[in-house]
Structures are given as structure tokens and as C-alpha cells.
Short mmCIF file of C-alpha atoms in Angstrom, two decimals:
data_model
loop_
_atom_site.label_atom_id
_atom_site.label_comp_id
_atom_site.label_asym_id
_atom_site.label_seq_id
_atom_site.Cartn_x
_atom_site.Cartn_y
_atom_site.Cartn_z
CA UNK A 1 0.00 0.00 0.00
CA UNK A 2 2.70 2.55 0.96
CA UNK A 3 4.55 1.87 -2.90
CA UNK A 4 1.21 2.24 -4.37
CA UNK A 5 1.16 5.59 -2.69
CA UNK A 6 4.25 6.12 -3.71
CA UNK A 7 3.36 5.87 -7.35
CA UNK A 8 4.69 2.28 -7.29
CA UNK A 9 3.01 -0.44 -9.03
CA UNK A 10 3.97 -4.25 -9.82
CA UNK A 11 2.50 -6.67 -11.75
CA UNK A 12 3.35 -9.71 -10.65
CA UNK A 13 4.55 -13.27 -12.98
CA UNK A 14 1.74 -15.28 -10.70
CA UNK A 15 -1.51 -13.74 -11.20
CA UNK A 16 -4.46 -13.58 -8.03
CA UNK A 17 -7.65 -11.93 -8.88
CA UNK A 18 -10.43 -12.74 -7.36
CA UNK A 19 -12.46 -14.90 -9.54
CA UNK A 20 -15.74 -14.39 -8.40
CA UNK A 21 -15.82 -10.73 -8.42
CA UNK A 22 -15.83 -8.48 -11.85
CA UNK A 23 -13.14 -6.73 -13.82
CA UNK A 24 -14.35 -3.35 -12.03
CA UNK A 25 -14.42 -4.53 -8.76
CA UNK A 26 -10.91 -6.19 -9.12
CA UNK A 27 -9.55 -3.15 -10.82
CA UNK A 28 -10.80 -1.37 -7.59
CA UNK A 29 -10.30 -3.41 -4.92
CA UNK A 30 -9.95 -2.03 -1.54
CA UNK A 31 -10.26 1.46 -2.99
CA UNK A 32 -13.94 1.32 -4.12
CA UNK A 33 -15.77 4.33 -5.48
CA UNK A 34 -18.49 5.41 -2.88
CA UNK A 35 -21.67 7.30 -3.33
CA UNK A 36 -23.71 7.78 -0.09
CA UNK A 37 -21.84 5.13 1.53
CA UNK A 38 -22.59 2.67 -1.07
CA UNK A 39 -20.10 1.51 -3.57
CA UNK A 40 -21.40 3.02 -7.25
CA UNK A 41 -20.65 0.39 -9.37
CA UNK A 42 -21.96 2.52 -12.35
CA UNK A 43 -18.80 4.63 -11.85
CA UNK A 44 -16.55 2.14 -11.48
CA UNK A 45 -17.45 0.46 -14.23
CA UNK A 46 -17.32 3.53 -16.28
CA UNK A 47 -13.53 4.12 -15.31
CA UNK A 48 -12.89 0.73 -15.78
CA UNK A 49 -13.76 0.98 -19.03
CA UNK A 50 -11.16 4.25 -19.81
CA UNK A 51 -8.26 1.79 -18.21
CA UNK A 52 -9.28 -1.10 -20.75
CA UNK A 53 -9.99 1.34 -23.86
CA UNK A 54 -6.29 2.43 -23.40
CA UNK A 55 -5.25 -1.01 -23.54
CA UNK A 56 -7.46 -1.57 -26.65
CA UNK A 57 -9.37 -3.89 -24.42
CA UNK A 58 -12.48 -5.51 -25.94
CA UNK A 59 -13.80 -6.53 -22.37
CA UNK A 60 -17.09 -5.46 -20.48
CA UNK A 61 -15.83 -4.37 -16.81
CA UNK A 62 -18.93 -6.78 -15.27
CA UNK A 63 -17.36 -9.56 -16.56
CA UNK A 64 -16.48 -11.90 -13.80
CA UNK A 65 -12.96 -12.55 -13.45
CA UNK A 66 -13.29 -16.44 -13.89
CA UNK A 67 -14.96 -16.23 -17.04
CA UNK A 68 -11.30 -14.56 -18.59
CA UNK A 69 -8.14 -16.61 -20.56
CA UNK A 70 -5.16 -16.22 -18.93
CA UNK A 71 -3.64 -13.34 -21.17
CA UNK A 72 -7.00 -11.23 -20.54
CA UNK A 73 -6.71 -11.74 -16.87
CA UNK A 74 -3.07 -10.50 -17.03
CA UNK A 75 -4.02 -7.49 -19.14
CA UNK A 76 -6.45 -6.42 -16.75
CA UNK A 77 -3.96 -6.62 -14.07
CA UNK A 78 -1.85 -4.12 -16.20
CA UNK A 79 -4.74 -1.75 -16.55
CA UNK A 80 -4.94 -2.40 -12.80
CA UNK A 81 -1.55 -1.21 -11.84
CA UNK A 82 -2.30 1.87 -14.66
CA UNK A 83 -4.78 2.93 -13.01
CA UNK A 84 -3.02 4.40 -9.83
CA UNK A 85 -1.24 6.17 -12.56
CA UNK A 86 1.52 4.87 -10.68
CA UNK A 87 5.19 6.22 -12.16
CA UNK A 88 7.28 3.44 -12.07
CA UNK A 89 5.88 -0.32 -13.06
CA UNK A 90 7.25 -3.29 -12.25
CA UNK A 91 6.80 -6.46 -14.48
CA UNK A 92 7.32 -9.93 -13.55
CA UNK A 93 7.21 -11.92 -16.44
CA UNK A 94 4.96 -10.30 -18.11
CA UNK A 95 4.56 -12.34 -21.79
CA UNK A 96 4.04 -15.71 -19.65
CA UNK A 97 0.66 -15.32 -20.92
CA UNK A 98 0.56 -12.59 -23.22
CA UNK A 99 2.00 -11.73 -26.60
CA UNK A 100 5.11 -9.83 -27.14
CA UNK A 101 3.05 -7.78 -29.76
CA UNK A 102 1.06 -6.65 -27.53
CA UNK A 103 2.77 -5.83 -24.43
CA UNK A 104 5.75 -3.95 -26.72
CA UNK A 105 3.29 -1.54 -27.61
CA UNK A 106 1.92 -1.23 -24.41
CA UNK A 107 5.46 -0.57 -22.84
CA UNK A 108 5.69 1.68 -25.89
CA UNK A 109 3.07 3.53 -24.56
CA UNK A 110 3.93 3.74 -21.14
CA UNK A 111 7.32 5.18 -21.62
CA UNK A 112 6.14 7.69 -23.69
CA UNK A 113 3.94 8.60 -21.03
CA UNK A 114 6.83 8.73 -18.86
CA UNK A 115 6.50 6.17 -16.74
CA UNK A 116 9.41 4.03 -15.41
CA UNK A 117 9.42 -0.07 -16.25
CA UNK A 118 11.81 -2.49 -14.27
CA UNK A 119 10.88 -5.56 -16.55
CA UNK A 120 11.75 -8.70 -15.29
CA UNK A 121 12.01 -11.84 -17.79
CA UNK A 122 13.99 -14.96 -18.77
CA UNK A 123 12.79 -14.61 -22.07
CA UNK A 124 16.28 -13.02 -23.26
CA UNK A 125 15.22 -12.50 -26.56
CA UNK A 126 12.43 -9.68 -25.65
CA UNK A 127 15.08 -7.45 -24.64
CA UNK A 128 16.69 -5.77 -27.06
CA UNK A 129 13.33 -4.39 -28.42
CA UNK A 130 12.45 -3.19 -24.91
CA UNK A 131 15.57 -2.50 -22.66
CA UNK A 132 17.61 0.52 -22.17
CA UNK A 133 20.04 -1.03 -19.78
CA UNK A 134 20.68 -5.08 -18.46
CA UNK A 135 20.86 -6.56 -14.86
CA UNK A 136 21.56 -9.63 -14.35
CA UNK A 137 21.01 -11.37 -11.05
CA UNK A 138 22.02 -14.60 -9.79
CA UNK A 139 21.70 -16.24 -6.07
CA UNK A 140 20.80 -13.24 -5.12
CA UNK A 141 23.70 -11.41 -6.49
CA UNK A 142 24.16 -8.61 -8.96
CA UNK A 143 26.30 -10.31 -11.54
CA UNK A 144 26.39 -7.69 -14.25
CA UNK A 145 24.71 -4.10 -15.12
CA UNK A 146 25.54 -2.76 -18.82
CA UNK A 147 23.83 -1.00 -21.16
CA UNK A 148 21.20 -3.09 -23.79
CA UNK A 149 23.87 -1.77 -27.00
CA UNK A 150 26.86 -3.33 -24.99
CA UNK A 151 25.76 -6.85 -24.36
CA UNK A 152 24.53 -10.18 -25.93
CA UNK A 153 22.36 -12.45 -25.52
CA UNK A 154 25.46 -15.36 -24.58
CA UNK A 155 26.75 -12.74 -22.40
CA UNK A 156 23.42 -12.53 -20.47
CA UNK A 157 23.04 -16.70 -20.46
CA UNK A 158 26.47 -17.29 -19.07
CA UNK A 159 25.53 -14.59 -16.27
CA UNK A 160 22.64 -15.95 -15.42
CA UNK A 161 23.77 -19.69 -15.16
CA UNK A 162 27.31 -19.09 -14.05
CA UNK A 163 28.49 -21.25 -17.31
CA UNK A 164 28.34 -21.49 -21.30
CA UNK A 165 26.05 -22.47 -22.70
CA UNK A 166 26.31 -23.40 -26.63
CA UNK A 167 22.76 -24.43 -26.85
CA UNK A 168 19.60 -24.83 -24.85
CA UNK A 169 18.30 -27.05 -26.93
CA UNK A 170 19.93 -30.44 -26.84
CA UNK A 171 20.21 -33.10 -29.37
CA UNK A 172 17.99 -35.52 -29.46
CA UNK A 173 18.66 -39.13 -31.25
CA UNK A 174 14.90 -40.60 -30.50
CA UNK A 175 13.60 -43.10 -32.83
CA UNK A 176 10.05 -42.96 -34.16
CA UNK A 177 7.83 -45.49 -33.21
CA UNK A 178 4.08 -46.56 -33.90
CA UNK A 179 1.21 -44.62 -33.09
CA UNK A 180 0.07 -44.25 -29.75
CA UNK A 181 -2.27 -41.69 -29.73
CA UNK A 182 -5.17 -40.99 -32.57
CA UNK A 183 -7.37 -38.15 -32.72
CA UNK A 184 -10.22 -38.26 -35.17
CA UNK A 185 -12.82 -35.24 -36.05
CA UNK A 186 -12.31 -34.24 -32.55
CA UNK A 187 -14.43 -30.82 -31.53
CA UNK A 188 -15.81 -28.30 -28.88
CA UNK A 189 -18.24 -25.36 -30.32
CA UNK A 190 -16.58 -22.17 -29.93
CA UNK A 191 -13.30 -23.75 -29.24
CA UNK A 192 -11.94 -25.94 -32.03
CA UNK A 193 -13.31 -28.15 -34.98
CA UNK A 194 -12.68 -31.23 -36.58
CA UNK A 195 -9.30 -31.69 -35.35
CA UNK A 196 -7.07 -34.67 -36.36
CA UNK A 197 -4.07 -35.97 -35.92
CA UNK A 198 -1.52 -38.80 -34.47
CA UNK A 199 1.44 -39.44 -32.16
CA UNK A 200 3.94 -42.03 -32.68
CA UNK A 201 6.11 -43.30 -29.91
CA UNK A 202 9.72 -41.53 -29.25
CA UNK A 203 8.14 -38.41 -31.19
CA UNK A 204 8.29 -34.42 -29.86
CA UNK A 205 4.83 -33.27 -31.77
CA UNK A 206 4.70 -29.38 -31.23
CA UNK A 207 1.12 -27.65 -31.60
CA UNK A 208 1.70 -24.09 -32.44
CA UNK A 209 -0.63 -21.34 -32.96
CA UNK A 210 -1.69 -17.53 -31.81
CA UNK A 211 -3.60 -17.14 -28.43
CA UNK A 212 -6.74 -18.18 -28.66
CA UNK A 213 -6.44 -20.54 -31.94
CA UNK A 214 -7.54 -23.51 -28.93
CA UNK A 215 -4.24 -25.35 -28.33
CA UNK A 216 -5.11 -25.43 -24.62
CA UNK A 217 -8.43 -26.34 -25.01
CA UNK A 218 -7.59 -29.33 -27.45
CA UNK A 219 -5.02 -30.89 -25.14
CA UNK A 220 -6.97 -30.73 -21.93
CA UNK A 221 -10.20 -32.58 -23.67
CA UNK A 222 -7.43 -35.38 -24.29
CA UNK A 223 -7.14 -35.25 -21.18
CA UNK A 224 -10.33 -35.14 -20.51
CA UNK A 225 -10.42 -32.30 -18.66
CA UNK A 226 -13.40 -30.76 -20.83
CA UNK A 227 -15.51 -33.15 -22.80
CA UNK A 228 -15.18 -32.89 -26.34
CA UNK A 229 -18.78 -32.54 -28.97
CA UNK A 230 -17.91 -35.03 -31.36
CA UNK A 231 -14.54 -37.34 -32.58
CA UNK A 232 -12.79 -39.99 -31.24
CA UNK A 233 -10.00 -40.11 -29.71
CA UNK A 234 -8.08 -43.79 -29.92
CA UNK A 235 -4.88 -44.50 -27.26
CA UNK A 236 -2.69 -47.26 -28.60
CA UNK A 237 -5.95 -48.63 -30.90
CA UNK A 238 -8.33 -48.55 -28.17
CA UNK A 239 -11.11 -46.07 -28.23
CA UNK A 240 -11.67 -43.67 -25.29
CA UNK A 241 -13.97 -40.80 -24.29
CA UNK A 242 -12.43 -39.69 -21.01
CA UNK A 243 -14.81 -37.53 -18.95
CA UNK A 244 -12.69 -36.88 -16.20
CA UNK A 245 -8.54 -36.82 -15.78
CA UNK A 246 -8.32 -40.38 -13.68
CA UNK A 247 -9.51 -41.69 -16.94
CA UNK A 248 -6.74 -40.46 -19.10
CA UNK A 249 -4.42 -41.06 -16.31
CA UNK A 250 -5.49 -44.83 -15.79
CA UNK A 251 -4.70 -45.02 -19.99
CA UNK A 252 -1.28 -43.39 -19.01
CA UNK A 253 -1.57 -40.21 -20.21
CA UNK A 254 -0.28 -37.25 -18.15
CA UNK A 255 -0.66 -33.53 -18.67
CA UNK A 256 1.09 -30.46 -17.46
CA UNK A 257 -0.90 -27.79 -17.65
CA UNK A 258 -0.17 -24.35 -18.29
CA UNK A 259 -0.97 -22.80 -15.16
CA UNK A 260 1.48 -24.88 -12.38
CA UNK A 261 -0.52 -23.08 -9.68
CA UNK A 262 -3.89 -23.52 -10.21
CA UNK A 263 -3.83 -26.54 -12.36
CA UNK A 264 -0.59 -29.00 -11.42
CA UNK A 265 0.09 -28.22 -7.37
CA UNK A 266 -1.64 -27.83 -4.06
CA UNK A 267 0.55 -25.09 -3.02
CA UNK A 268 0.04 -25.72 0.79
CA UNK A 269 0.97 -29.06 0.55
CA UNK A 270 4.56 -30.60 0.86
CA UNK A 271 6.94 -31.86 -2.13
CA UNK A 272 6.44 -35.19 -1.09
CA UNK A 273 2.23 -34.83 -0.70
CA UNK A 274 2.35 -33.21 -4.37
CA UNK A 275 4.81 -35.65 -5.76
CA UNK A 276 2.79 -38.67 -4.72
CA UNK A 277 -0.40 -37.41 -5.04
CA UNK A 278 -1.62 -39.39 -8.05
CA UNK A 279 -0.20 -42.57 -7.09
CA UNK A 280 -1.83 -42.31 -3.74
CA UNK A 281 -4.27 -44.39 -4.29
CA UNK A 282 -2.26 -47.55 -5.48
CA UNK A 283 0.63 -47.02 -2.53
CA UNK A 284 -1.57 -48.15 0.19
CA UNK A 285 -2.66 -51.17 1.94
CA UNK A 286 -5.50 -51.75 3.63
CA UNK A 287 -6.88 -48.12 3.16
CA UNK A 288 -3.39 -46.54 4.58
CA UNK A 289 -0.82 -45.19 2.86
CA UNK A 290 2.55 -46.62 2.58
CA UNK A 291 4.51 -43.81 3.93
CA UNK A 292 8.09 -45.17 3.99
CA UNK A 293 7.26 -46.05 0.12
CA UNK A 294 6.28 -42.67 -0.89
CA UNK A 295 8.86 -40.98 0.60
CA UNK A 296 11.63 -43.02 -1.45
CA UNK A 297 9.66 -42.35 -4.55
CA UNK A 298 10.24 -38.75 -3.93
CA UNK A 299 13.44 -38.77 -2.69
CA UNK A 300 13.91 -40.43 -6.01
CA UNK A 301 12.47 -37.55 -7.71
CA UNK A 302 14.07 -34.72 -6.04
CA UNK A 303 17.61 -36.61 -6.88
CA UNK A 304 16.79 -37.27 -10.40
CA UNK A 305 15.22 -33.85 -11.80
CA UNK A 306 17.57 -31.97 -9.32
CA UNK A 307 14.55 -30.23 -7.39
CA UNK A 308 16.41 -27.42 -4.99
CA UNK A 309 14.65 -28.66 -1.86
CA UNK A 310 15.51 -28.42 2.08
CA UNK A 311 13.67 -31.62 2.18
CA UNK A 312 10.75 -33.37 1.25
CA UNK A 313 8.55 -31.95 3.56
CA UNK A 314 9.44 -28.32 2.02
CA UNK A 315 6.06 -26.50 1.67
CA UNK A 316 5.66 -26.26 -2.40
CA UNK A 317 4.28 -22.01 -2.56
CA UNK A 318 7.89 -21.38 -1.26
CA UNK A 319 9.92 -22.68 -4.24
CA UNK A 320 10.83 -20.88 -7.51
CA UNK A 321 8.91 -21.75 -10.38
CA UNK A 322 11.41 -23.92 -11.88
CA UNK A 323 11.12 -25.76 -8.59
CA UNK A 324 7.71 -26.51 -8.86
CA UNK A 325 7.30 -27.24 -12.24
CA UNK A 326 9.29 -30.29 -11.55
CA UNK A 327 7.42 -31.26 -8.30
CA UNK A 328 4.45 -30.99 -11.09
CA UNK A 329 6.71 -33.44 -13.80
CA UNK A 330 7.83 -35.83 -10.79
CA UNK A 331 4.33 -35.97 -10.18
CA UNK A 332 3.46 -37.13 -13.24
CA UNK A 333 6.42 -39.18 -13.90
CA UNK A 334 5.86 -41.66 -10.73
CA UNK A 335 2.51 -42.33 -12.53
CA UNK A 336 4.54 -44.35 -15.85
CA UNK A 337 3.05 -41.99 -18.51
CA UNK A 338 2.91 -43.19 -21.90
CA UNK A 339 2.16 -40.00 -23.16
CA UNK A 340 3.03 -36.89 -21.99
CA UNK A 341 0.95 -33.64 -22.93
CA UNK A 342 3.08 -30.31 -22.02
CA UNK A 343 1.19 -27.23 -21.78
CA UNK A 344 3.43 -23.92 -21.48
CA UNK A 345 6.54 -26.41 -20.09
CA UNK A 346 8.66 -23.49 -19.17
CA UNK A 347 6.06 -20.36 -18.55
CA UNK A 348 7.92 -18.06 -16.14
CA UNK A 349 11.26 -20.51 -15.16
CA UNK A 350 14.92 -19.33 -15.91
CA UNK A 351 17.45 -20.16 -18.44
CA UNK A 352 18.96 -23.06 -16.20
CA UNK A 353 15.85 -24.93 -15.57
CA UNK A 354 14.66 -24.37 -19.12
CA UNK A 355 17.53 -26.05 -20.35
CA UNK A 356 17.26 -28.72 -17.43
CA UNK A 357 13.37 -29.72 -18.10
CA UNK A 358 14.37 -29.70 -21.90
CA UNK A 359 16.73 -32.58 -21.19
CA UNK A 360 14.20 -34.46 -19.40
CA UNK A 361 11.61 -34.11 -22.01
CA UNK A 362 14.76 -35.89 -24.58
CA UNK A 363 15.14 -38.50 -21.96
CA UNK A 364 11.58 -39.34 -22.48
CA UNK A 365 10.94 -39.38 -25.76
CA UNK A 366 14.09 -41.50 -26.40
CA UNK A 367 12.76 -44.05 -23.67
CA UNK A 368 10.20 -44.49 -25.81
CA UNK A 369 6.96 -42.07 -24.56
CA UNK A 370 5.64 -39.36 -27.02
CA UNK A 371 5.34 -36.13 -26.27
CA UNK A 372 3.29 -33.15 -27.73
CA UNK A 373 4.55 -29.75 -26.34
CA UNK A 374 2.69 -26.12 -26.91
CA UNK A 375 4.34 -23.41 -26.59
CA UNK A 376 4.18 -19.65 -27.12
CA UNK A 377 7.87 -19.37 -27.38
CA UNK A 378 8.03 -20.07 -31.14
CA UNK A 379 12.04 -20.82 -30.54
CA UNK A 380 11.05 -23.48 -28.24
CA UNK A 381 8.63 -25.21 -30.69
CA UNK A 382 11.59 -24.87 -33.86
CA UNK A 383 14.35 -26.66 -31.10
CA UNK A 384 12.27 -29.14 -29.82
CA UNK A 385 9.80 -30.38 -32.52
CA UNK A 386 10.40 -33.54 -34.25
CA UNK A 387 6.82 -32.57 -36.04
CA UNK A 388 4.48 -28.85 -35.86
CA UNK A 389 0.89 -28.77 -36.19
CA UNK A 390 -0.07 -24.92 -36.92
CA UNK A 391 -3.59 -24.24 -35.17
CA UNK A 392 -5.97 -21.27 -36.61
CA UNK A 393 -8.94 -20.14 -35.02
CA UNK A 394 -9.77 -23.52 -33.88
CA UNK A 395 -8.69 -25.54 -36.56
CA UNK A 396 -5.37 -27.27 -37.66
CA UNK A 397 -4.03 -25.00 -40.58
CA UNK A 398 -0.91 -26.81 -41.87
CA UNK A 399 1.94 -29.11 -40.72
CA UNK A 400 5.75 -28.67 -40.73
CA UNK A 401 8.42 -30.97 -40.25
CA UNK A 402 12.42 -31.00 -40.49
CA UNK A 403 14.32 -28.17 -42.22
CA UNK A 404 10.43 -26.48 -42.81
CA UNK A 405 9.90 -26.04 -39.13
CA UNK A 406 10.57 -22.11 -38.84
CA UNK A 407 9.11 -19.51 -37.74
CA UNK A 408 7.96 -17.77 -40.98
CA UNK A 409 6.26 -21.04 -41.77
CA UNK A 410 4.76 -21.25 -38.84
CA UNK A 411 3.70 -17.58 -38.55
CA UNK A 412 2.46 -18.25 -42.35
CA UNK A 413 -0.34 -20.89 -41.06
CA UNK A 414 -0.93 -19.47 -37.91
CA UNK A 415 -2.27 -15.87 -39.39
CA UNK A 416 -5.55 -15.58 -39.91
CA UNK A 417 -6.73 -15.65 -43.35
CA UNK A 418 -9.83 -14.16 -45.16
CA UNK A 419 -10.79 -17.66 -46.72
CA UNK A 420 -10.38 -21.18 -45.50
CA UNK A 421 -8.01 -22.88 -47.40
CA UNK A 422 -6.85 -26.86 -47.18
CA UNK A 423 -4.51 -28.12 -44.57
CA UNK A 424 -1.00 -27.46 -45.96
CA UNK A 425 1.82 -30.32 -45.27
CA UNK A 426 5.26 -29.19 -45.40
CA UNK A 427 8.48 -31.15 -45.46
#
């Protein structure tokens, strides 16, 4: 309260609205508009409406919260911290959800405004287009400070992880199997249509596509996580229609799911209570858990996905991100997943762990499970891909494969066009 005063503001990487109240009354939380001790609403939602204009936001302020995508959600927490026409804004990983497009121009907009941005992000590539000057912290140290001209983007990487590194992206020698997972005509009104495809054993698949073109929503009816309208959807030959995620689970599919938080942890419970979580309910006997057993089976985990950990028992909301997106893969992994579905892998994690849960997702795939990975970072999708499906407004546009796979392919089938044309296979 005293930086907002101050004409501080922060938008912060992990977002917390309140989900069952409205854009306005979120936007004016704790500093409601009153009008004969009553809060006017009608004025609130009239100023909220100025805030989302600026941001060339097509939102009503009584929509409820809940009812938003991620990236709107973290757009109205930008014309939230706007609004105290604060002068200095900090940004915590700010394109975790949203496009770069949009929140350069935003930034754009700010500064000329003459307001102040300290813009945090491990997406090094953002930079240059944004930064004046570099920091560059590491265990709580201030490794480096130059200007944006002076430095590179190696320079910042071997800052930030205390080593070189010649790629993040390793090499991967996996061998293409048969297909394990086939979707036919799969679809959800409003969402996606008529979507089909197949994953082969030992194979990366990468769905790419601009927010909102229903990459999210196709994976997590796989999952079955929403229920899809019509299709099939066929694991290993055998046709399934899961209504709930123990279904997919019990046909070894696992997902991790773009929001760790809300989606992949129970962030009051331990490492070991998240870890073991699904698996629960085969290590017991006689209706108790096997204690001893879990707690080697996370031990296990925290050794082999190097989890930074004072022990098992560590409380999960007080690790880094990195940390807890691989409570949310050991998790996963102690279930034997023959597919793997990997929503947003790396959303808000540094270089080092990047790198780290890229490795694992290699080890995977050349054990033999398939993967399909989504991902907003388009350099993520070109180094890890074996295979691309481009969505488009809820259908698949085109494929790309080996020496294709790049980004003004991609960017080619993921544009909206004027007229539907036929799928387009490349390489």
C-alpha cells in the first residue's frame, strides 16, 4: 500500500484476482468508489472501461474474473496497476501469458507517457526491443549491469547460469515409433473443430498457434479435462472418451498444464504430498498409505530432476517456479506416462531450468513415450519439434516438419486468413 502511494506499481509473474468478483471490482479493490456510503458500481465500471480502452481492451468491466483466458486476466492486471497512474511499473514476467506484440506496444506507450518499467524476464530475446540497460542477477547477487547496445544475448546466459552455454536445446537421437495416440474429427463449439491428428512413440509433436487458436483447449479434452462434442479419440488402438482426468491417467496419459498453480500443485501441501499425489491411491494397503514407500519415490524424484529442496517436507508455494514445475513433472512421472501432454513447459522458469526440463523431455521421448509440447515461445517449438501442427482459429491450418519447421512457416499458417483454405503439409 505505501509503494502504491508512492506511485509504485507491480505486476506480478503469478496472477491472483479474485475470480468471483468483476473486472471493475478487481480493478478497484480495496479502494472502491463510494456514493452515499454505497459503492457506485456505475462509476466504477465507467472508469474501468477508460483503463481497458487504453489497452485496446475488448472486455465489459462486469465480466467476472473467472470467465477470462489467462492473457486477458493478465491485461487487466496491467490496466490495474495503470490505473493508480503509478510512475514506475514493475513487471514480472509479463509475456508468460501474453504476446510480445502486444505488451511492446503497451510498454511503448507507457514510456512515452513517462512512466518508469523495471521488466523482469527470462525470455532473453524480448530485450533488445524493450531495454535501455541489463541486470543480471544470480543467487541473489548482482552479476552484471551494462547498457542493452553493450551486451549479448550469450553474455546474459552465461551470467545468469554461471556457465556457457552453446545451446539450450539439446540433441535428441529418439527413434520414431508406432502410433500411440489418434485423434479423429475431434471438436468443442466455440473452441476448435474437426481436429485430427496422431502421435507415434519416441516423437516431440509441437502444436503451435496464436492465443486463442484452442491449443489449450484441445489438449486438456485429451485429457479429458473438458468433454469434447464429437470425434474420437483412440490411445494405442483402443477407443476412449475420457470424462474426467483419472480416466486419461489410468490409460497413461499425463498432462502439465499451463498454469502450475492452479492446475498441477496444491501449493500448501509438501513436495512429497504433491509428488505422490496421483499414485496415492495404489501405494496403500489396507486403506493406509505406505509412507516409507512414498517418501523413497520422492526422494527419487528430487535426486533425479535436481529439485532445490531443504527436504521433502518443504512446503511447495515457497519454491521458484522452476522448482515446482518439476514437483508438477515428478508428479506425473511416478505415474509411468505413456504420453506426456506439455502445456506452457517453461512459462515463467529461468534459463537453467529451461535447459534442465528440456533434457528431461529428450530423456523421455528416447525411452520411448511421445510427447506433444505447446508453446508460445516459437524458438522453443523450432528446437524441440520432431513434427508442428499450426492451429488457426480452432482448426489445424498446416503441418511442418524437419528443415520447414521455422518460424515464418509457422507464422504463415498461424495468421488468420480471409478464406479457409486446405490443410497445408510441409516437409
Amino acid at each position: 500500500a505505501k509503494a502504491l502511494a508512492s506511485g509504485i506499481a507491480m505486476i506480478h509473474q503469478e496472477l491472483n484476482p479474485i475470480p468471483e468478483m468483476t473486472i471493475a471490482e478487481n480493478l478497484y479493490l480495496w479502494r472502491e468508489i463510494n456514493r452515499f456510503g454505497f459503492v457506485d458500481m456505475g462509476k466504477q465500471e465507467q472508469l474501468t472501461r477508460n483503463w481497458l480502452d487504453r489497452l485496446q481492451l475488448r472486455l465489459s468491466p462486469s465480466t467476472r474474473m473467472m470467465e477470462l483466458s489467462i492473457s486477458e486476466t493478465q491485461m487487466v492486471e496491467i490496466a490495474k496497476a495503470i490505473s493508480y497512474n503509478s510512475r514506475i511499473l514493475i513487471m514480472d514476467e509479463p509475456t508468460s501469458a501474453i504476446t510480445e506484440n502486444q505488451l511492446f506496444k503497451i510498454i511503448k506507450m507507457l514510456k512515452a507517457s513517462g512512466i518508469s518499467i523495471i521488466y523482469i524476464s527470462h525470455k532473453l530475446d524480448e530485450l533488445p526491443n524493450i531495454a535501455d540497460r541489463v541486470q543480471v542477477l544470480r543467487d541473489g547477487r548482482v552479476i552484471s549491469v551494462t547498457p542493452m547496445s553493450q551486451t549479448t544475448r550469450q553474455d546474459m546466459v552465461r551470467n545468469m547460469v554461471g556457465r556457457e552455454m552453446s545451446t539450450i536445446y539439446p540433441t535428441c537421437e529418439n527413434q520414431i515409433g508406432e502410433t500411440v495416440l489418434e485423434v479423429r474429427n475431434l471438436s468443442r463449439p466455440g473452441e476448435f473443430e474437426n481436429i485430427s491428428f496422431s502421435l507415434r512413440a519416441g516423437e516431440k509433436l509441437g502444436i503451435a498457434g496464436l492465443m486463442g487458436a484452442g491449443r489449450t483447449e484441445l489438449i486438456t479434452t485429451i485429457f479429458g479435462e473438458r468433454q469434447a462434442a464429437g470425434g474420437d479419440i483412440y490411445v494405442k488402438g483402443r477407443r476412449i472418451n475420457p470424462k474426467q482426468p483419472l480416466e486419461a491417467i489410468k490409460m497413461k496419459v499425463a498432462l502439465v498444464p499451463e498454469d502450475r498453480k492452479l492446475m498441477g500443485l496444491n501449493l500448501l501441501m509438501s513436495v512429497d504430498e504433491n509428488t505422490t499425489m496421483c499414485i496415492d491411491r495404489y501405494e496403500n494397503k489396507f486403506g493406509f498409505l505406505m509412507t516409507k514407500k512414498n517418501n523413497k519415490l520422492t526422494d527419487s524424484m528430487i535426486e533425479k530432476l535436481s529439485i532445490k529442496v531443504n527436504s521433502r517436507n518443504h512446503v511447495v508455494e515457497n519454491l521458484s517456479g522452476g522448482n515446482q514445475q518439476k514437483v508438477v513433472l515428478a508428479k506425473w512421472l511416478l505415474t509411468g506416462p505413456d504420453i506426456l501432454l506439455f502445456d506452457e513447459p517453461t512459462r515463467g522458469i529461468d534459463v537453467g531450468a529451461k535447459a534442465d526440463i528440456f533434457r528431461l523431455i529428450n530423456d523421455l521421448v528416447m525411452e520411448g513415450k511421445a510427447a506433444i509440447i505447446i508453446s508460445s515461445e516459437m524458438s522453443e517449438i523450432i528446437g524441440m519439434a520432431d513434427r508442428v501442427l499450426v492451429m488457426c482459429e480452432g482448426r489445424i491450418a498446416g503441418e511442418v516438419s524437419g528443415d520447414d519447421i521455422t518460424q515464418e512457416n509457422i507464422m504463415a499458417l498461424a495468421s488468420p486468413k480471409k478464406e479457409n483454405t486446405a490443410v497445408q503439409v510441409l516437409g
